[in-house]
CSV table of C-alpha atoms and ligand atoms in Angstrom, one decimal:
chain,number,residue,atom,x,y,z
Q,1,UNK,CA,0.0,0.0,0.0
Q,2,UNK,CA,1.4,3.9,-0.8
Q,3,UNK,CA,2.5,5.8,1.7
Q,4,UNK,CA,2.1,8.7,-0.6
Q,5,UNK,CA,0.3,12.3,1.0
Q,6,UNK,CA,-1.9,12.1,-1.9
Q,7,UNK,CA,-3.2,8.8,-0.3
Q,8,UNK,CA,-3.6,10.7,2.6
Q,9,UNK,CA,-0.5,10.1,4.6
Q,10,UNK,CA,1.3,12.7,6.1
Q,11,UNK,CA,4.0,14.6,3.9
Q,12,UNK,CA,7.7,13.6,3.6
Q,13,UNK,CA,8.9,16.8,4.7
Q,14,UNK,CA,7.5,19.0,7.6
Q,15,UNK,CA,8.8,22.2,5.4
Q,16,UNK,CA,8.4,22.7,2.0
Q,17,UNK,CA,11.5,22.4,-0.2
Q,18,UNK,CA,11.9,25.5,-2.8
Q,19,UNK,CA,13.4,25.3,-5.9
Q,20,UNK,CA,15.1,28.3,-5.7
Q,21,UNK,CA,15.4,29.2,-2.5
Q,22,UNK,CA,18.3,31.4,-1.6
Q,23,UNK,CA,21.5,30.3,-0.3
Q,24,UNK,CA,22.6,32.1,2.7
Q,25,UNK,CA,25.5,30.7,4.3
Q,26,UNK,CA,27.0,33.8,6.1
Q,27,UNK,CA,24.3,35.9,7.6
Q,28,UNK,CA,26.4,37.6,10.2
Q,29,UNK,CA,28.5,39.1,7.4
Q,30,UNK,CA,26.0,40.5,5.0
Q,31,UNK,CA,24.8,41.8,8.2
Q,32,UNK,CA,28.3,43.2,8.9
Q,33,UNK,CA,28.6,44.6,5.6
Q,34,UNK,CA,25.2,46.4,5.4
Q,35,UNK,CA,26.3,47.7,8.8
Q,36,UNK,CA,29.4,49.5,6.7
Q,37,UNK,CA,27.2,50.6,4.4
Q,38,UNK,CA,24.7,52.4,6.7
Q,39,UNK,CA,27.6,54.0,9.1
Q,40,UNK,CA,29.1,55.5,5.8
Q,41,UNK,CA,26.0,56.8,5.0
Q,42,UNK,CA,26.0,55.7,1.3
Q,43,UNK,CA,24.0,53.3,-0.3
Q,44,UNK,CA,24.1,53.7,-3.7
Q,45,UNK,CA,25.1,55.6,-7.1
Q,46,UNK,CA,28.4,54.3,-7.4
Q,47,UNK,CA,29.2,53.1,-3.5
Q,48,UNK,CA,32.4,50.6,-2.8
Q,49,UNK,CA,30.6,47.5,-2.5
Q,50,UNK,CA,29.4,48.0,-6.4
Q,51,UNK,CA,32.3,48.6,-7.5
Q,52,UNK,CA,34.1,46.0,-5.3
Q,53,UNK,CA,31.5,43.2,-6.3
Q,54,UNK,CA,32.4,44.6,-10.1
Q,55,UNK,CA,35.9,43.8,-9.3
Q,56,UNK,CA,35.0,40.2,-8.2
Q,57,UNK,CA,32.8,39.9,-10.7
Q,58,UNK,CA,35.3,40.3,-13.7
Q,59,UNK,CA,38.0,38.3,-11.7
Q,60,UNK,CA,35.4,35.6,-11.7
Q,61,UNK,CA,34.4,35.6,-15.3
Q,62,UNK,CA,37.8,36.6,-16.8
Q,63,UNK,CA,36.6,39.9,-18.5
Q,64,UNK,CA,37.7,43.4,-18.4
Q,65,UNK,CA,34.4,44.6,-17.5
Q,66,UNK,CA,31.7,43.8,-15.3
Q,67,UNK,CA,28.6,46.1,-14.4
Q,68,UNK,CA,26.8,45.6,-11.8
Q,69,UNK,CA,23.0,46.2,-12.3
Q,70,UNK,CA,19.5,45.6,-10.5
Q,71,UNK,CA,18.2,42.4,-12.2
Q,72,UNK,CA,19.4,40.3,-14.6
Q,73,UNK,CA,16.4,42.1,-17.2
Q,74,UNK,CA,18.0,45.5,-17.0
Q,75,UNK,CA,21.4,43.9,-17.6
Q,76,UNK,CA,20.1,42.4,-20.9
Q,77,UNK,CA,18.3,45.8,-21.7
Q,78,UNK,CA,21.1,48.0,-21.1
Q,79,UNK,CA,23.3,45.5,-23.5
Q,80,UNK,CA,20.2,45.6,-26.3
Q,81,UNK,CA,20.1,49.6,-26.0
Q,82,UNK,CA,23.9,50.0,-25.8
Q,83,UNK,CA,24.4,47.6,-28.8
Q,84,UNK,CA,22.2,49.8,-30.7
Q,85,UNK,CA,20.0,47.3,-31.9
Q,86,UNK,CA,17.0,47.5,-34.4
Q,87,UNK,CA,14.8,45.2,-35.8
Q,88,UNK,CA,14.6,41.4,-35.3
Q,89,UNK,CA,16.7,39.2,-33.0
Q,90,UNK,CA,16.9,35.7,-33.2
Q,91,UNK,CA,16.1,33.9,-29.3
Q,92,UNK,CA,15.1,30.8,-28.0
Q,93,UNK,CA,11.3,30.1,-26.8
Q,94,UNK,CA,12.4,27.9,-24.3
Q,95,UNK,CA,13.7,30.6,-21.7
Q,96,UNK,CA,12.6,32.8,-19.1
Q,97,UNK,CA,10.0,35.2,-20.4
Q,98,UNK,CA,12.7,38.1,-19.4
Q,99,UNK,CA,14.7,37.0,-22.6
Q,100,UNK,CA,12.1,38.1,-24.7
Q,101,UNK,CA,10.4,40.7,-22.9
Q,102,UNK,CA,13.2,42.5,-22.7
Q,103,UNK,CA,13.7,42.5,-26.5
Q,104,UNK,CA,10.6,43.7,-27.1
Q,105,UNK,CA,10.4,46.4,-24.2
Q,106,UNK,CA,12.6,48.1,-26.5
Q,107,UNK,CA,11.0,48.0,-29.8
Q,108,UNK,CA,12.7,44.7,-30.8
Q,109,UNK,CA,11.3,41.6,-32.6
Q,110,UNK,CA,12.2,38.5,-31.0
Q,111,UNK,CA,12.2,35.5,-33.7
Q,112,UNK,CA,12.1,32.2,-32.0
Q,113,UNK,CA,14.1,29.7,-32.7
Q,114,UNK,CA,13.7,26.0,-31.6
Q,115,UNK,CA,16.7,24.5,-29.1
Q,116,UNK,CA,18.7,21.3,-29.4
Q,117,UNK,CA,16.7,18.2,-27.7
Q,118,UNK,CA,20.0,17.1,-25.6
Q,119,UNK,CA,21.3,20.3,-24.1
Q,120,UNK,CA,18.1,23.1,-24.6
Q,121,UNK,CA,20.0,25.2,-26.1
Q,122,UNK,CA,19.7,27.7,-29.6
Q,123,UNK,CA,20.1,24.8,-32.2
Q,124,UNK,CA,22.9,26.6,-34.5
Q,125,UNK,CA,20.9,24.6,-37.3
Q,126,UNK,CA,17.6,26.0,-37.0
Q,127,UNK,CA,19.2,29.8,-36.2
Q,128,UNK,CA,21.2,29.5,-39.8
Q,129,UNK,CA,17.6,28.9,-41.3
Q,130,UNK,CA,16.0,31.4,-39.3
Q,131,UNK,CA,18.0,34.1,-40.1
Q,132,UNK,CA,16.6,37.1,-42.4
Q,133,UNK,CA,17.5,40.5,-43.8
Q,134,UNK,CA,16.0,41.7,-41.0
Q,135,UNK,CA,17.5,40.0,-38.7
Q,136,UNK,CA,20.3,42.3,-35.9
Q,137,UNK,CA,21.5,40.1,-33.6
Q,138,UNK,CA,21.5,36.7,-32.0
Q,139,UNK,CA,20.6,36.0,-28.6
Q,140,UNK,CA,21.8,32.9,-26.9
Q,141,UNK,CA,20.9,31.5,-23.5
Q,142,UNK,CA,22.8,29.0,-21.8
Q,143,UNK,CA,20.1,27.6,-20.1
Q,144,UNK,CA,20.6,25.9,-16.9
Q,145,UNK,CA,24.5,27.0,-16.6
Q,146,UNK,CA,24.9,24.9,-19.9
Q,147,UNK,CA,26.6,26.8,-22.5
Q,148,UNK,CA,25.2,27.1,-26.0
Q,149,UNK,CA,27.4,26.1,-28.9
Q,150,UNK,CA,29.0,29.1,-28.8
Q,151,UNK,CA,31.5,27.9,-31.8
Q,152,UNK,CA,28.6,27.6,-34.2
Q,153,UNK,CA,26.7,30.5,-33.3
Q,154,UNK,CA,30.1,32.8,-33.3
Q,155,UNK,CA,30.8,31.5,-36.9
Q,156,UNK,CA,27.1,32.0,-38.2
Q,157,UNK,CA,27.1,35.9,-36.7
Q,158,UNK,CA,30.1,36.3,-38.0
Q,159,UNK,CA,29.0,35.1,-41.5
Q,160,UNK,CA,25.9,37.7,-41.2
Q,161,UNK,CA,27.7,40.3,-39.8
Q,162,UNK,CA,25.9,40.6,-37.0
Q,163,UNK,CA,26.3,40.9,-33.1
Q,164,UNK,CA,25.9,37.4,-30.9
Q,165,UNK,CA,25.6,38.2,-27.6
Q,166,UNK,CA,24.8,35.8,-24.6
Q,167,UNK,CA,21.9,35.8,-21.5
Q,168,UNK,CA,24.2,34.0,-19.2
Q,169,UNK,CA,21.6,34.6,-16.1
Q,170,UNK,CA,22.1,30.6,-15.0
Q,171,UNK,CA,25.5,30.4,-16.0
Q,172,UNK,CA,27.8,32.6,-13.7
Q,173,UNK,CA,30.6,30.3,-12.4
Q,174,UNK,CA,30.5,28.2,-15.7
Q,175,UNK,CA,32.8,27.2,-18.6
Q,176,UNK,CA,32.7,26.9,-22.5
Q,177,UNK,CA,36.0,24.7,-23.7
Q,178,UNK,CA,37.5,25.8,-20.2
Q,179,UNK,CA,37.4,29.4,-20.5
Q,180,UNK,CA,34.6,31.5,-18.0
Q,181,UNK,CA,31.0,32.3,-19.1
Q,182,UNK,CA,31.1,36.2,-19.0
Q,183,UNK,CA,33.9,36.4,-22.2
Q,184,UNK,CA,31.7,35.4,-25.4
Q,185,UNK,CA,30.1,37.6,-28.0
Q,186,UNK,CA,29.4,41.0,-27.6
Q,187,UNK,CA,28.7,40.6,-24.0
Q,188,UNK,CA,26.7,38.5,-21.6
Q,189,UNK,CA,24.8,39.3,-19.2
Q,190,UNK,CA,24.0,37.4,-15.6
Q,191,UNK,CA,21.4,37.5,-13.1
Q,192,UNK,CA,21.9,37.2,-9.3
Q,193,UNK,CA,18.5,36.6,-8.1
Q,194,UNK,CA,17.3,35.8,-5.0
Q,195,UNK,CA,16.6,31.9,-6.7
Q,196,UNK,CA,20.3,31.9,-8.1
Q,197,UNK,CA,23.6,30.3,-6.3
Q,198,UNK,CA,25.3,33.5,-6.4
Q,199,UNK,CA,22.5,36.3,-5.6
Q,200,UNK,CA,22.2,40.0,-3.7
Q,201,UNK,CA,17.9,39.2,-3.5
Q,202,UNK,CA,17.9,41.4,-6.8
Q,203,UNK,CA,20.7,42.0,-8.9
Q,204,UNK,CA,22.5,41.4,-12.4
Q,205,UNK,CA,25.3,42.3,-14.4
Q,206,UNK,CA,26.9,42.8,-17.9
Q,207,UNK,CA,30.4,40.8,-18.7
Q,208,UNK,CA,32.7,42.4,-21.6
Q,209,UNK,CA,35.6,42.9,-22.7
Q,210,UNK,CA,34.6,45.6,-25.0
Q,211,UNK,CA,35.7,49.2,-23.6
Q,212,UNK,CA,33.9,50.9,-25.6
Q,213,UNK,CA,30.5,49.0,-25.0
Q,214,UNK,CA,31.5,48.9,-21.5
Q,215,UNK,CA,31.5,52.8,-21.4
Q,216,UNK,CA,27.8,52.7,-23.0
Q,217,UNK,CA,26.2,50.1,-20.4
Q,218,UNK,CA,27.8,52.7,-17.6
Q,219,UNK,CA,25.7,55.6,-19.0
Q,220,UNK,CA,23.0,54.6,-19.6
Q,221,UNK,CA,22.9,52.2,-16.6
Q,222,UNK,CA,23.2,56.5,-14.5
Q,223,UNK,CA,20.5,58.4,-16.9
Q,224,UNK,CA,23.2,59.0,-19.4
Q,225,UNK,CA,24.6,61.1,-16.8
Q,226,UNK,CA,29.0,61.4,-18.5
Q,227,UNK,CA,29.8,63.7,-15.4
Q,228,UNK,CA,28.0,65.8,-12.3
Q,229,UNK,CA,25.0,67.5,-14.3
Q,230,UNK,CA,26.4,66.6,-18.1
Q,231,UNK,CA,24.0,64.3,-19.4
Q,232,UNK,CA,25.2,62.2,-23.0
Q,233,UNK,CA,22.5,59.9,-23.8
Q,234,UNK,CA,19.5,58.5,-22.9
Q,235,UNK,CA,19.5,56.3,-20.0
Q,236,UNK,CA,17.5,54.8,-17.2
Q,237,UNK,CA,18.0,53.6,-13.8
Q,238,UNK,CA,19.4,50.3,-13.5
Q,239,UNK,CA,22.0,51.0,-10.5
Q,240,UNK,CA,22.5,48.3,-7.9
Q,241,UNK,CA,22.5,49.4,-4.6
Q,242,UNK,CA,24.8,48.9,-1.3
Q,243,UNK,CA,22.7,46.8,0.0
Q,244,UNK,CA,22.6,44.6,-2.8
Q,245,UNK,CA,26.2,43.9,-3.4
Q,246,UNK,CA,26.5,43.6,0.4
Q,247,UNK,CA,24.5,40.4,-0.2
Q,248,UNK,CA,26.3,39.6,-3.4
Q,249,UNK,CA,30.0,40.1,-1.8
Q,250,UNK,CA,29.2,37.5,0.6
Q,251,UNK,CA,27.7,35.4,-1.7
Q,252,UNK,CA,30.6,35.2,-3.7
Q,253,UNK,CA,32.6,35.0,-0.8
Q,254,UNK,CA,31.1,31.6,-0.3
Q,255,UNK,CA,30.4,30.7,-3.8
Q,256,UNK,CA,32.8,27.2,-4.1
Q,257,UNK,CA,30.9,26.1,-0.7
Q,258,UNK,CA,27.9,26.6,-2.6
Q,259,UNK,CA,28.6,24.8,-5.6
Q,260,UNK,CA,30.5,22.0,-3.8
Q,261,UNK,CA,26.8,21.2,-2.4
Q,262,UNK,CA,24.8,22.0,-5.2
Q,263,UNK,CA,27.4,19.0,-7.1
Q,264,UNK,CA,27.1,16.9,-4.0
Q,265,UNK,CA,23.5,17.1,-4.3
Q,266,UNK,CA,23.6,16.9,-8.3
Q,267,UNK,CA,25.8,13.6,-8.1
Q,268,UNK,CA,22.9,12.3,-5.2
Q,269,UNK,CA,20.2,12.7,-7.7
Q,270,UNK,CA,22.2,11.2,-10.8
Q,271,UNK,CA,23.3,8.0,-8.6
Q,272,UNK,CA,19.7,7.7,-7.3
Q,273,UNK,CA,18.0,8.4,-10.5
Q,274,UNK,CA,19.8,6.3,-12.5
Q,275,UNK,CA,17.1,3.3,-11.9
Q,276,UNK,CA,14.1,5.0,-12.4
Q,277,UNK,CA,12.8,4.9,-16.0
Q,278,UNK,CA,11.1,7.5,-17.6
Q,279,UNK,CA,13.7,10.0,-15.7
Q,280,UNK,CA,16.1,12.0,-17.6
Q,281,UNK,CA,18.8,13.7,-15.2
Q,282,UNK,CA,20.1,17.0,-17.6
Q,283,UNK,CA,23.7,16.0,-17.8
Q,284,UNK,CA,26.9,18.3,-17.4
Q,285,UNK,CA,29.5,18.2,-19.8
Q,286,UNK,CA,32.6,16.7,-17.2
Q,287,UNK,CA,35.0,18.5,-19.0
Q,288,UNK,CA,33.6,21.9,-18.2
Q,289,UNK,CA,33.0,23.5,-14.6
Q,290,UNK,CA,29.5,24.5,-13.8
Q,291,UNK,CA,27.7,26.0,-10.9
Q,292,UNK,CA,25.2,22.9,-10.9
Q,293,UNK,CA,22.3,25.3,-9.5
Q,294,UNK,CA,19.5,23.1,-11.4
Q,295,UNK,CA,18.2,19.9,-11.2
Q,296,UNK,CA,16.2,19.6,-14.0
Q,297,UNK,CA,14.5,16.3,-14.8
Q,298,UNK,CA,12.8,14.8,-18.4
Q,299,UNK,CA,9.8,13.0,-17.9
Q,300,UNK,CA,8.9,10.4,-20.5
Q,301,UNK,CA,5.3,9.7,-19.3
Q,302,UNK,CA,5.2,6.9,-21.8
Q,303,UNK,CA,7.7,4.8,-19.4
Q,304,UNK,CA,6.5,6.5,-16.3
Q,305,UNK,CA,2.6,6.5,-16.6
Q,306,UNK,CA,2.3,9.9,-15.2
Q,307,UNK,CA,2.6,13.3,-16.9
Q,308,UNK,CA,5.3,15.7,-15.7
Q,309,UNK,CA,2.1,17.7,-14.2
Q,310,UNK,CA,0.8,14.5,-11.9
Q,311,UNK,CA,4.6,13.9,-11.1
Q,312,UNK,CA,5.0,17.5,-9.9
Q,313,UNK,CA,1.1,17.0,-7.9
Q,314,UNK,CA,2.6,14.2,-6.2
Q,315,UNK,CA,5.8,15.9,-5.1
Q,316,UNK,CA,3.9,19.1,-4.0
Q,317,UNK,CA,1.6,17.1,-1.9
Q,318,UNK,CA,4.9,15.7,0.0
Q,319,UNK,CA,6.2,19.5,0.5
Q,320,UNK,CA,8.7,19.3,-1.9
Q,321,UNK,CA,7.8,22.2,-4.5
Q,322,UNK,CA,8.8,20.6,-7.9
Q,323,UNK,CA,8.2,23.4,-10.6
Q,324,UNK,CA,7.9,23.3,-14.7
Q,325,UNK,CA,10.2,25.4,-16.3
Q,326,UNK,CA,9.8,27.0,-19.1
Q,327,UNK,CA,6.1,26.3,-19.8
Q,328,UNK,CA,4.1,26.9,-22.1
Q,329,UNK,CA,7.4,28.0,-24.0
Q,330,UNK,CA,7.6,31.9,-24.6
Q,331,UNK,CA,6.5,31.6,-28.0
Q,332,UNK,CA,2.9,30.8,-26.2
Q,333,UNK,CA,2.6,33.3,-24.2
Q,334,UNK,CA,1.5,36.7,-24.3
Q,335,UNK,CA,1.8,39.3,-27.0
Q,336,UNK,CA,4.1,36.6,-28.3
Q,337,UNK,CA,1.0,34.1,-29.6
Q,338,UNK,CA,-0.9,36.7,-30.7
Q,339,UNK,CA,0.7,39.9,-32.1
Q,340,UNK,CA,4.4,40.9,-33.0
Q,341,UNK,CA,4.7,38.8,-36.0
Q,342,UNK,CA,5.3,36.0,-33.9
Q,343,UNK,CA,1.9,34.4,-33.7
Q,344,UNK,CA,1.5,30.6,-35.2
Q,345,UNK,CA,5.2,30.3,-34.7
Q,346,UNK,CA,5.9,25.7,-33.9
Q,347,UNK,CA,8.5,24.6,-32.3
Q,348,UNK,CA,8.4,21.2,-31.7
Q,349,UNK,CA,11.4,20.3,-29.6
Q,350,UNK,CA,10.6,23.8,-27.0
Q,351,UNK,CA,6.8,22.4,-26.8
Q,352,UNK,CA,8.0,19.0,-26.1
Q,353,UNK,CA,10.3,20.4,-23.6
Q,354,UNK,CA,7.6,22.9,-22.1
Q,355,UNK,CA,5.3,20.0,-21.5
Q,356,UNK,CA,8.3,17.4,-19.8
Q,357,UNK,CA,10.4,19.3,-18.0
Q,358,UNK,CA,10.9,20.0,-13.8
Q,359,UNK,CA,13.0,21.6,-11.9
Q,360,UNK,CA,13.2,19.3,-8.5
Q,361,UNK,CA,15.1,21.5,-5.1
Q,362,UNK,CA,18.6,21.6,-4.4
Q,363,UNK,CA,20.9,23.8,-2.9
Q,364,UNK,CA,22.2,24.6,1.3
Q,365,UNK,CA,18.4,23.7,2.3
Q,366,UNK,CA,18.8,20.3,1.7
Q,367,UNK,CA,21.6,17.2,1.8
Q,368,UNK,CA,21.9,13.7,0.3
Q,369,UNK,CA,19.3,12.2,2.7
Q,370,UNK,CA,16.8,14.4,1.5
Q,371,UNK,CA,17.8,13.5,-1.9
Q,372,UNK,CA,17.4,10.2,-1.3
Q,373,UNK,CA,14.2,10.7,0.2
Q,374,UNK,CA,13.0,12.8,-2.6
Q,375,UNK,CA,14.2,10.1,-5.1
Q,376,UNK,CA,12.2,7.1,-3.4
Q,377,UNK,CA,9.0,9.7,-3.6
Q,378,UNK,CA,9.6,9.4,-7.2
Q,379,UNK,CA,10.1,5.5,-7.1
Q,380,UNK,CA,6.9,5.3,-5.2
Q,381,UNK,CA,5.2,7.1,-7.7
Q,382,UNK,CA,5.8,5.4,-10.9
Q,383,UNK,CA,5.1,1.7,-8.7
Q,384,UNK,CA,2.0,3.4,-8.3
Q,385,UNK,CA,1.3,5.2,-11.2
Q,386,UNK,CA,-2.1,4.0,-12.2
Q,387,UNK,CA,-3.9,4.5,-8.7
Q,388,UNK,CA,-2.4,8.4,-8.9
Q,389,UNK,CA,-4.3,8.8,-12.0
Q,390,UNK,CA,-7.4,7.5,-10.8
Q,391,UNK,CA,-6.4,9.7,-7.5
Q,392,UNK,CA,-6.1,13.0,-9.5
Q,393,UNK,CA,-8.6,12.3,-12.0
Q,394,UNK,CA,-11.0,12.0,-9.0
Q,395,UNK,CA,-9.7,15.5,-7.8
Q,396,UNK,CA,-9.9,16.9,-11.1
Q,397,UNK,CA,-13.6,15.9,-11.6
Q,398,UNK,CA,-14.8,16.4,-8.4
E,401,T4K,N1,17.1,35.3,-18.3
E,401,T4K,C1,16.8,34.1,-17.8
E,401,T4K,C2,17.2,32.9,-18.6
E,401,T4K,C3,16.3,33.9,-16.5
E,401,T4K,O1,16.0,32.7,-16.0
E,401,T4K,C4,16.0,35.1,-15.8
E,401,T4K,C5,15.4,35.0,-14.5
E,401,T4K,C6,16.3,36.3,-16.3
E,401,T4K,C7,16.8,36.4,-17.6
E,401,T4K,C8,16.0,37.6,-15.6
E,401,T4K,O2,16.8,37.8,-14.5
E,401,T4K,P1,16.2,38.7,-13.2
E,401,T4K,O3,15.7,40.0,-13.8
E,401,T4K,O4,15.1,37.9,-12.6
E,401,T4K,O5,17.4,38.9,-12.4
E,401,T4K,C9,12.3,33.0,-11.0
E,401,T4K,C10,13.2,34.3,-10.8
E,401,T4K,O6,12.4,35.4,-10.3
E,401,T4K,C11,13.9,34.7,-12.0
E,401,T4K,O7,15.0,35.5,-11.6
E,401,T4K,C12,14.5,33.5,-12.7
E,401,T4K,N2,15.1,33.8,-14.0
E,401,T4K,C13,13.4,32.4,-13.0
E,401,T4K,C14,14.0,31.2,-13.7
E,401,T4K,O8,12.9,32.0,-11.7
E,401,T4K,P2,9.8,32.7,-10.9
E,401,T4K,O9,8.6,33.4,-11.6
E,401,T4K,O10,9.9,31.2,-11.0
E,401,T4K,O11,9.8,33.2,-9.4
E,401,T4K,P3,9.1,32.7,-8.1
E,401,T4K,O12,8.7,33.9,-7.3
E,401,T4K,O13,8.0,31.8,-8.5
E,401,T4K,O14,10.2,31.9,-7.3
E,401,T4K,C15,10.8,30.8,-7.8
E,401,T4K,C16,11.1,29.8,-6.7
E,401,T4K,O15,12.0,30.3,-5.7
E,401,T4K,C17,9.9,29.3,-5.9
E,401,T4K,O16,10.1,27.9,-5.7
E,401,T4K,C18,10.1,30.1,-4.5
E,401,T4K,C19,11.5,30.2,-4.4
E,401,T4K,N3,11.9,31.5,-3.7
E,401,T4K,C20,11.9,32.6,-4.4
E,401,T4K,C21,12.3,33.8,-3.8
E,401,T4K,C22,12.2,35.1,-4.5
E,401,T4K,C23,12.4,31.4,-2.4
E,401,T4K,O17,12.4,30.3,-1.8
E,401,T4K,N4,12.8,32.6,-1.8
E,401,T4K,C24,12.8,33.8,-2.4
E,401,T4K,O18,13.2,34.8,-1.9
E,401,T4K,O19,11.1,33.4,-11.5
């Protein structure tokens, strides 16, 4: 008999599990830092935590720039606006809405492209057939920390003679052929969200080695402002504050303690996994380093008998909040299915995606008993895969 909560046992876990919930190893010394911050009396517009986490930040990513931003949108909108960018640019549908919103917050047409089946990442073969004369840039994400195929994409922009820059907001801390995420294209730009292994609550930044490009993003990140009341450009706020990069600082600060768990954990769930059918764990390519922030599992309900959405049902019951990612694809959502030129657009490997993918918790909240624990849920669930269905489709009817 099931000891599942959907049966009506109690849950697995007391407290819920997130996916994404923050790491905070070092309280005390964001609390020490803010402290700083507040006894100088200055907590933003260009304070000495920015630029220090800047500092960090370039060190980590091997670039000559890095600046610092609120979120990881208004670092891809100050790179689209500094980059001068009109027309069409060529995305992925299966990302975070912010990839294409912030394209089209700025008068942009994003132009979906479909992603490779094995990584979920721009598939260089369908961008080379998407391409048009209107067509300004391509925008890569390396979804899940995992790199795009940056090679292909390079020598296809290149070909076109046109910029290829990178939303790197999963991939801070990662590799492409050994060198750091942060160095590619034109730029690339990272989040630190609260929900990210590195994270100041809200926060982002642009990575490049361009001086010049690097000099725009500054601008227009202050208003435009070039000196105390000089104004050059148009610009908009998209300063991070002291506060902010107090929370960042220590974050980084304790970034390899992170990732060692977040790989402890990853290896927990690959071990565990590895005997469930139907499961697909999202590999990591050994020979590169990533930050292993997501656990993101395939579900093939044909060998599982339950649809990713019942499989996330029974782990939401049992307090561990499994989530879909990316659904329903941003290509099928809102203005994008319905206006822009985009409407009618099919891609079959992001819907197939949309529809299989979840995201399972990981990071400092939990170890490799609760791994294990979250693994037999799964186990229990495909033994017991037709009484869920009659279970939920009960629920659903009722
Ligand atoms: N490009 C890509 C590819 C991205 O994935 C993102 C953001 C961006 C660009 C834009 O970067 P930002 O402008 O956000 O810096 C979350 C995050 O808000 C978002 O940053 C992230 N990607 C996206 C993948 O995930 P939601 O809508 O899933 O957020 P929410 O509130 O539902 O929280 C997610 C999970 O985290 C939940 O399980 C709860 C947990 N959580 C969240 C917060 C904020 C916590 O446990 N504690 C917290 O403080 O978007």
């Amino acid at each position: 008999m099931s000891k599942l909560a959907l049966f009506g046992h109690p849950p697995a876990f007391d407290k819920p599990l997130h996916v994404g919930r923050p790491n905070l190893p070092d309280k005390q010394a964001i609390l020490e830092r803010i402290a700083g911050a507040l006894d100088a009396g200055w907590l933003t517009n260009g304070g000495p935590l920015v630029s220090e986490f800047e500092h960090r930040l370039a060190e980590e990513a091997g670039v000559k720039h890095c600046i610092a931003t609120s979120n990881g949108t208004a670092a891809l909108e100050l790179a689209i606006r500094a980059l001068g960018l009109v027309g069409d640019v060529i995305v992925p549908a299966y990302t975070f809405i912010a990839t294409a919103h912030a394209l089209a917050w700025h008068g942009l047409r994003p132009v979906f492209c479909d992603v490779d089946p094995a990584t979920h990442t721009l598939d260089p073969l369908q961008v080379a057939r998407t391409i048009g004369p209107q067509t300004a840039a391509i925008l890569g994400v390396h979804l899940w920390g995992r790199a795009c195929d940056i090679a292909s994409l390079t020598s296809i922009a290149r070909e076109h003679k046109i910029p290829l820059l990178f939303d790197a907001a999963h991939a801070f801390g990662c590799t492409y052929q050994g060198r750091p995420i942060g160095g590619f294209g034109a730029c690339e730009t990272f989040s630190f969200h609260a929900t990210k292994f590195v994270q100041c609550g809200e926060g982002g930044a642009v990575a490049t080695n361009d001086d010049h490009l690097a000099e725009r993003i500054r601008l227009r990140r202050n208003f435009g402002f070039a000196g105390y009341d000089r104004v050059s450009s148009i610009g908009t706020n998209a300063k991070m504050s002291e506060l902010a990069a107090a929370v960042g600082l220590t974050s980084l600060d304790n970034m390899g303690t992170i990732v060692a768990v977040n790989r402890q954990n990853y290896g927990a769930y690959r071990r565990r996994l590895r005997s469930l059918p139907g499961l697909r764990l999202l590999s990591h390519d050994a020979h590169e380093q990533s930050n292993y922030q997501y656990i993101v599992l395939e579900v093939d309900p044909r060998q599982t008998g339950l649809s990713r959405d019942q499989m996330v049902q029974v782990l939401v019951a049992e307090n561990v909040l499994a989530r879909r990612y990316f659904y329903p694809g941003c290509h099928r959502m809102e203005p994008y299915c319905s206006d822009l030129g985009t409407a009618g657009c099919v891609l079959p490997v992001t819907e197939n995606l949309a529809d299989r993918v979840l995201a399972l918790p990981t990071g400092m909240q939990l170890d490799e008993s609760d791994v294990s624990r979250i693994v037999m849920i799964l186990a229990e669930a495909l033994e017991n895969a037709s009484a869920i269905r009659s279970r939920l489709g009960r629920r659903q009817a009722a």
